[in-house]
Coordinates of C-alpha atoms in Angstrom, one line a residue:
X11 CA 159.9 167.6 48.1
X12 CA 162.5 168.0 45.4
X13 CA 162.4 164.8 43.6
X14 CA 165.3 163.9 41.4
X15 CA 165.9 160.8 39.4
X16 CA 169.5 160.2 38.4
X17 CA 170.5 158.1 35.8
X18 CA 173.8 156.3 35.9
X19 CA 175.4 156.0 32.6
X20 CA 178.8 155.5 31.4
X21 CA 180.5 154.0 28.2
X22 CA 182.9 151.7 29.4
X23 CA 180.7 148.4 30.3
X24 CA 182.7 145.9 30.9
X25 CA 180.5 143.2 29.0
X26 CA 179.1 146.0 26.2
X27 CA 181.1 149.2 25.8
X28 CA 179.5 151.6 24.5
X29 CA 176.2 150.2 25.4
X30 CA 174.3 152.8 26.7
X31 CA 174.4 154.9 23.1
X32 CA 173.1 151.8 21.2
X33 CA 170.8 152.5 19.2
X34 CA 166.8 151.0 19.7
X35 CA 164.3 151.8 17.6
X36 CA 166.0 155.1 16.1
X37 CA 166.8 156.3 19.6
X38 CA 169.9 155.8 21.8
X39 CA 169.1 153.5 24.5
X40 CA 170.0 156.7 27.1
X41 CA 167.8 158.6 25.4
X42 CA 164.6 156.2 26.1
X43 CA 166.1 155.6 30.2
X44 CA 165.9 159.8 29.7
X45 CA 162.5 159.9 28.1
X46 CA 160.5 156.7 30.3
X47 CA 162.1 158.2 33.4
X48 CA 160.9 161.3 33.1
X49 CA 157.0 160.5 32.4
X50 CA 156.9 159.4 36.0
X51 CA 154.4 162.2 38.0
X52 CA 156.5 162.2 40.8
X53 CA 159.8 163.2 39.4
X54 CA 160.6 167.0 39.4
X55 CA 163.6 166.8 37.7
X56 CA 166.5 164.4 35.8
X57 CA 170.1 164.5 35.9
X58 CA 172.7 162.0 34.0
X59 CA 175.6 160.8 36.1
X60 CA 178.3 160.0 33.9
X61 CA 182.1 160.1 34.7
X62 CA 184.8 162.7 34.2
X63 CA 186.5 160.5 32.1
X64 CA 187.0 161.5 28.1
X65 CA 185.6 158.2 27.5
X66 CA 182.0 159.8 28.6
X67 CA 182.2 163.0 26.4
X68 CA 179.3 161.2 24.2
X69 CA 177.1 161.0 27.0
X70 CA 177.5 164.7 27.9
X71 CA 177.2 165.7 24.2
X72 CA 173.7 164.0 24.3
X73 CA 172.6 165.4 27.1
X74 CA 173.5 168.9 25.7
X75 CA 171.5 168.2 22.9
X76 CA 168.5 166.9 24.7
X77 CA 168.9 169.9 27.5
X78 CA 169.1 167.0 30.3
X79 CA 171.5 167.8 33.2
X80 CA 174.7 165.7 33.7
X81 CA 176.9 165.8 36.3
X82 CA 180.4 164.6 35.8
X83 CA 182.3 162.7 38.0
X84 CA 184.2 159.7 39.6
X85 CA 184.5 156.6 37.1
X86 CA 184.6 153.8 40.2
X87 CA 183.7 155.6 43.2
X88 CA 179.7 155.8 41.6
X89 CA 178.5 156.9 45.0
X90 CA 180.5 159.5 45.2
X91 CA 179.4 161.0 41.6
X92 CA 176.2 160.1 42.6
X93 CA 176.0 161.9 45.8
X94 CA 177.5 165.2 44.3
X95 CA 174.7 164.9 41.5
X96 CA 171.9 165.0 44.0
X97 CA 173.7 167.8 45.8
X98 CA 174.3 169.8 42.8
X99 CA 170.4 169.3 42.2
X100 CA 169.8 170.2 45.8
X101 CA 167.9 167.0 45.8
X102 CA 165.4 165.9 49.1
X103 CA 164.7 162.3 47.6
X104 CA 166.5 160.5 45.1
X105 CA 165.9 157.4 42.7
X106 CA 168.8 155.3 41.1
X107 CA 168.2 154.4 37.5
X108 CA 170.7 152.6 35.3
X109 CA 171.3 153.3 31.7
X110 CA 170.9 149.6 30.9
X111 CA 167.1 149.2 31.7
X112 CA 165.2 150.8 28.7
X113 CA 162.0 149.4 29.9
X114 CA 162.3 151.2 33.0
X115 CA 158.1 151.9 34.3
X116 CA 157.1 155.6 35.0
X117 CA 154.4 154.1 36.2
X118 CA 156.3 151.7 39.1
X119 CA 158.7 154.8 39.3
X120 CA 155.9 156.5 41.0
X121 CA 154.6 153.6 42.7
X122 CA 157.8 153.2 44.5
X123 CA 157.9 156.8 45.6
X124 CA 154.4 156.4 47.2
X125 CA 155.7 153.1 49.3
X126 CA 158.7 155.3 50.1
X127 CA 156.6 157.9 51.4
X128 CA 155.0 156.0 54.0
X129 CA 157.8 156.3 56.4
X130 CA 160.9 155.0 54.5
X131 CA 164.9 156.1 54.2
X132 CA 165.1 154.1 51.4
X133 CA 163.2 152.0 49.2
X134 CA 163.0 149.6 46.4
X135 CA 161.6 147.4 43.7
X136 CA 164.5 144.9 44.0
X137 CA 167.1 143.9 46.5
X138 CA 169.7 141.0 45.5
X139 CA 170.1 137.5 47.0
X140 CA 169.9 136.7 49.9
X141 CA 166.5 138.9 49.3
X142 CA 164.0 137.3 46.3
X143 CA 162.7 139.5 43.6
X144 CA 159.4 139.9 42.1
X145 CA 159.4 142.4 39.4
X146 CA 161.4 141.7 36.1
X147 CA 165.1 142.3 35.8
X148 CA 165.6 145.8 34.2
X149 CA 162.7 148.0 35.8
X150 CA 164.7 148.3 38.7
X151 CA 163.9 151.2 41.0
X152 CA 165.7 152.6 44.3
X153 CA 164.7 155.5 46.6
X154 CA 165.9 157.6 49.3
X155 CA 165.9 160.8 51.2
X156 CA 169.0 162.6 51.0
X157 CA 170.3 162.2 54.8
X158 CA 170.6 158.6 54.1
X159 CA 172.9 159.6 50.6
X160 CA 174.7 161.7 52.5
X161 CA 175.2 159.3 55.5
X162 CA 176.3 156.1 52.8
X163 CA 178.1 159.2 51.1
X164 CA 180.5 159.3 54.4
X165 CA 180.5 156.1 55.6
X166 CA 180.9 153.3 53.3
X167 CA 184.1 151.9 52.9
X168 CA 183.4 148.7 51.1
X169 CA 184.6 149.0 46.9
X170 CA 181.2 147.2 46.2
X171 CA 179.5 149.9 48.3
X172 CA 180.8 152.7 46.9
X173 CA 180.3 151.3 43.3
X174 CA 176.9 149.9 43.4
X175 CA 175.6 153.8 45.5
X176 CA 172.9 152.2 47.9
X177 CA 174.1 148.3 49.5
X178 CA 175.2 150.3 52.6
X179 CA 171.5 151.9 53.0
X180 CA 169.9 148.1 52.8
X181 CA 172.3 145.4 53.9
X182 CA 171.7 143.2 57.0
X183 CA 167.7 144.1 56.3
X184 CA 165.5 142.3 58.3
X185 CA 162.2 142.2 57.0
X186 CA 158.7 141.6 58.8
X187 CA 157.7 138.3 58.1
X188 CA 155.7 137.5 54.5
X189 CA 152.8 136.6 56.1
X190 CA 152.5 140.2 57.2
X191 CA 152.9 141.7 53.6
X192 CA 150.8 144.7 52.8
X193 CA 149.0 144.9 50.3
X194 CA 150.1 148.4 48.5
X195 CA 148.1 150.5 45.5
X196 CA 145.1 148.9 43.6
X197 CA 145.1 145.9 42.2
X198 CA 147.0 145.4 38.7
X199 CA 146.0 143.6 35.7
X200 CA 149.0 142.0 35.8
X201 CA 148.7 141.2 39.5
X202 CA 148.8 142.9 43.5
X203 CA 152.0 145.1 44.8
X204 CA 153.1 144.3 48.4
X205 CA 155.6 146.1 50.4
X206 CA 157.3 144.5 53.1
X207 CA 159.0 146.6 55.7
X208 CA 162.3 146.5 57.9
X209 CA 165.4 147.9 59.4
X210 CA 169.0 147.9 57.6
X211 CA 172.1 146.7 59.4
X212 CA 172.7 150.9 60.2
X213 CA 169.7 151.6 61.2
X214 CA 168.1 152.7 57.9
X215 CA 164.4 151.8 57.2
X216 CA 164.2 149.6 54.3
X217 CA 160.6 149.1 52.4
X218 CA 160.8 146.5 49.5
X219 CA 157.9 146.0 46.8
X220 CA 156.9 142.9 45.7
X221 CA 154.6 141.6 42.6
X222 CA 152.0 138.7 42.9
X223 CA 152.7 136.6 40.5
X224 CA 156.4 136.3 40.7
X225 CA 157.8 137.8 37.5
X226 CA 161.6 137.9 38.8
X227 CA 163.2 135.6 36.6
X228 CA 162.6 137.5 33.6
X229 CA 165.5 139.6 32.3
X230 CA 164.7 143.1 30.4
X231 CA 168.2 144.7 31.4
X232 CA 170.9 145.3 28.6
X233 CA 174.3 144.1 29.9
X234 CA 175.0 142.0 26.5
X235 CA 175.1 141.7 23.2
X236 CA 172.2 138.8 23.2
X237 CA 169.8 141.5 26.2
X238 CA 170.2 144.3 23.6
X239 CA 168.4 142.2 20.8
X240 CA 166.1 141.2 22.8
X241 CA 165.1 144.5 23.8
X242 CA 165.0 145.5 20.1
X243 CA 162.5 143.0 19.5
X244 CA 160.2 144.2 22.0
X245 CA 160.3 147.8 20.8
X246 CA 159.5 146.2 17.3
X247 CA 156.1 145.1 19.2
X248 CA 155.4 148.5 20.0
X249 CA 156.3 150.9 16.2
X250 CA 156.3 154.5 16.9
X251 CA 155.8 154.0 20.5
X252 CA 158.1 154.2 23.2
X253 CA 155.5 155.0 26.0
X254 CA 154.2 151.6 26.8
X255 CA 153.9 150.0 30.1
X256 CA 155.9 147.1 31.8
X257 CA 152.2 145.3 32.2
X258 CA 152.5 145.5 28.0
X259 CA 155.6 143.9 27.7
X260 CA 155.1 141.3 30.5
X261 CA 151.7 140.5 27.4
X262 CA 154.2 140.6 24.7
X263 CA 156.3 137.5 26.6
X264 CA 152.9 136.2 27.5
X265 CA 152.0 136.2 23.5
X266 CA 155.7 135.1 22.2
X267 CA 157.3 132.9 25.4
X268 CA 160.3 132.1 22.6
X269 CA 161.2 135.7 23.0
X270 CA 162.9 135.2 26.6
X271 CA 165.4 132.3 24.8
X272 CA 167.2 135.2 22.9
X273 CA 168.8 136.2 26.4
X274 CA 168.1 133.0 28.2
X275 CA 172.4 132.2 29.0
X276 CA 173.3 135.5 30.6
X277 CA 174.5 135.5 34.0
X278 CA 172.9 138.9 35.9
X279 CA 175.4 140.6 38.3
X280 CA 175.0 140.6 41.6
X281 CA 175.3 143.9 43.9
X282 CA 179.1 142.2 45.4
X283 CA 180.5 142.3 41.7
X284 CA 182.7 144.9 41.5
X285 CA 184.7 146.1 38.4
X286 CA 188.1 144.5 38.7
X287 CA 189.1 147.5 36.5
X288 CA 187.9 150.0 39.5
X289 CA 190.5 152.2 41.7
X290 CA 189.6 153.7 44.3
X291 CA 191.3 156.7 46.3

């Protein structure tokens, strides 16, 4: 299989423009979604999806200079760029990474992959309310084969579907009852993975992964000035590194709880926010 992980980027955040060029720990924040991303075993190749818009020349200037393939395309329609960047890769699955989640875990990269390969169109590490999550905000980690893409690709109509790429492939999700959570991989020292199974609202099959202990209220995403410093501090933890593990960082908070009041006030988007900004053909 020809597995590609795309990375959403663009430079007009609406809470943090420019964001995704800041710099942490002597590297652009892209640049360490670029590098953690692409440790994971699993991932043949990665592509930047950034828009058409002049706005996003950085990005593609970065990725020149780092010889990283970026694909151009809509600013709003994000599925649509995103689709055409798996096609232009001639992609078979595909995982969704955001710019914003410098922490991102080659290691639960893979992990998710292996739970998608058990019999999944799409699969992830995360869904939104009215779903819980387990793992922290900002290693967040969606798979699926291409069919399903293509399908979400042609039939979603709704602006928050078509921004956010993959609501339409989980939606209306009915899992299998917890009690009948299996248990997935080995054991962790920072707990167990479980995946829970199900079929979406159009017929996709949906495979979630959970963590025991519940680490879901902790946020490592950038989407603010106050998530960016935090962030820095944690690569401060780790000088001359930028290879460590989610498990080491969740030990950092576990070491310096006072760390998580730098970000404590911000409110995390949900997958219905859409950019009032957007238009959409």
């Amino acid at each position: 299989m020809n597995t590609i992980a795309i990375i959403q980027a663009r430079m007009s955040s609406s809470r943090l423009p420019g964001k995704v060029l800041q710099p942490i720990a002597g590297k652009s924040m892209l640049e360490l979604v670029i590098e953690r991303s692409a440790r994971a075993r699993l991932i043949n190749g990665v592509i930047v999806a950034t828009s058409a818009n002049a706005s996003d020349d950085p990005i593609e200037a970065l990725c020149k200079r780092q010889g990283i393939a970026c694909y151009r395309g809509s600013m709003h329609d994000v599925l649509d760029r995103f689709y055409l960047a798996a096609q232009s890769a001639q992609a078979e699955e595909i995982v969704r990474i955001t710019a914003d989640c410098p922490l991102i875990d080659p290691g639960l990269i893979d992990t998710t992959l292996l739970a998608f390969r058990e019999g999944a169109d799409f699969a992830a590490n995360r869904l939104p309310p009215p779903w819980r999550r387990s793992f922290p905000i900002g290693l967040d980690v969606e798979v699926c084969i291409m069919a399903a893409l293509r399908r979400a690709w042609k039939e979603a109509g709704q602006k928050y579907q078509r921004e956010h790429v993959m609501p339409y492939l989980y939606e209306g999700v009915v899992f299998e009852d917890e009690t009948h959570l299996l248990p997935f991989g080995e054991q962790q020292a920072t707990g167990t993975i479980y995946i829970s199974r199900g079929l979406s609202a159009h017929g996709f099959r949906a495979t979630q992964l959970h963590h025991s202990p519940d680490y879901g209220s902790m946020r490592w995403t950038v989407d603010t000035p106050a998530d960016l410093e935090l962030v820095r501090q944690i690569y401060a933890r780790f000088p001359g590194r930028s290879d460590f593990t989610w498990q080491e960082v969740l030990a950092v908070f576990e070491r310096e709880p006072e760390l998580a009041m730098i970000n404590a006030d911000t409110q995390h988007k949900t997958a219905f926010d859409v950019d009032e900004r957007a238009k959409f053909d």
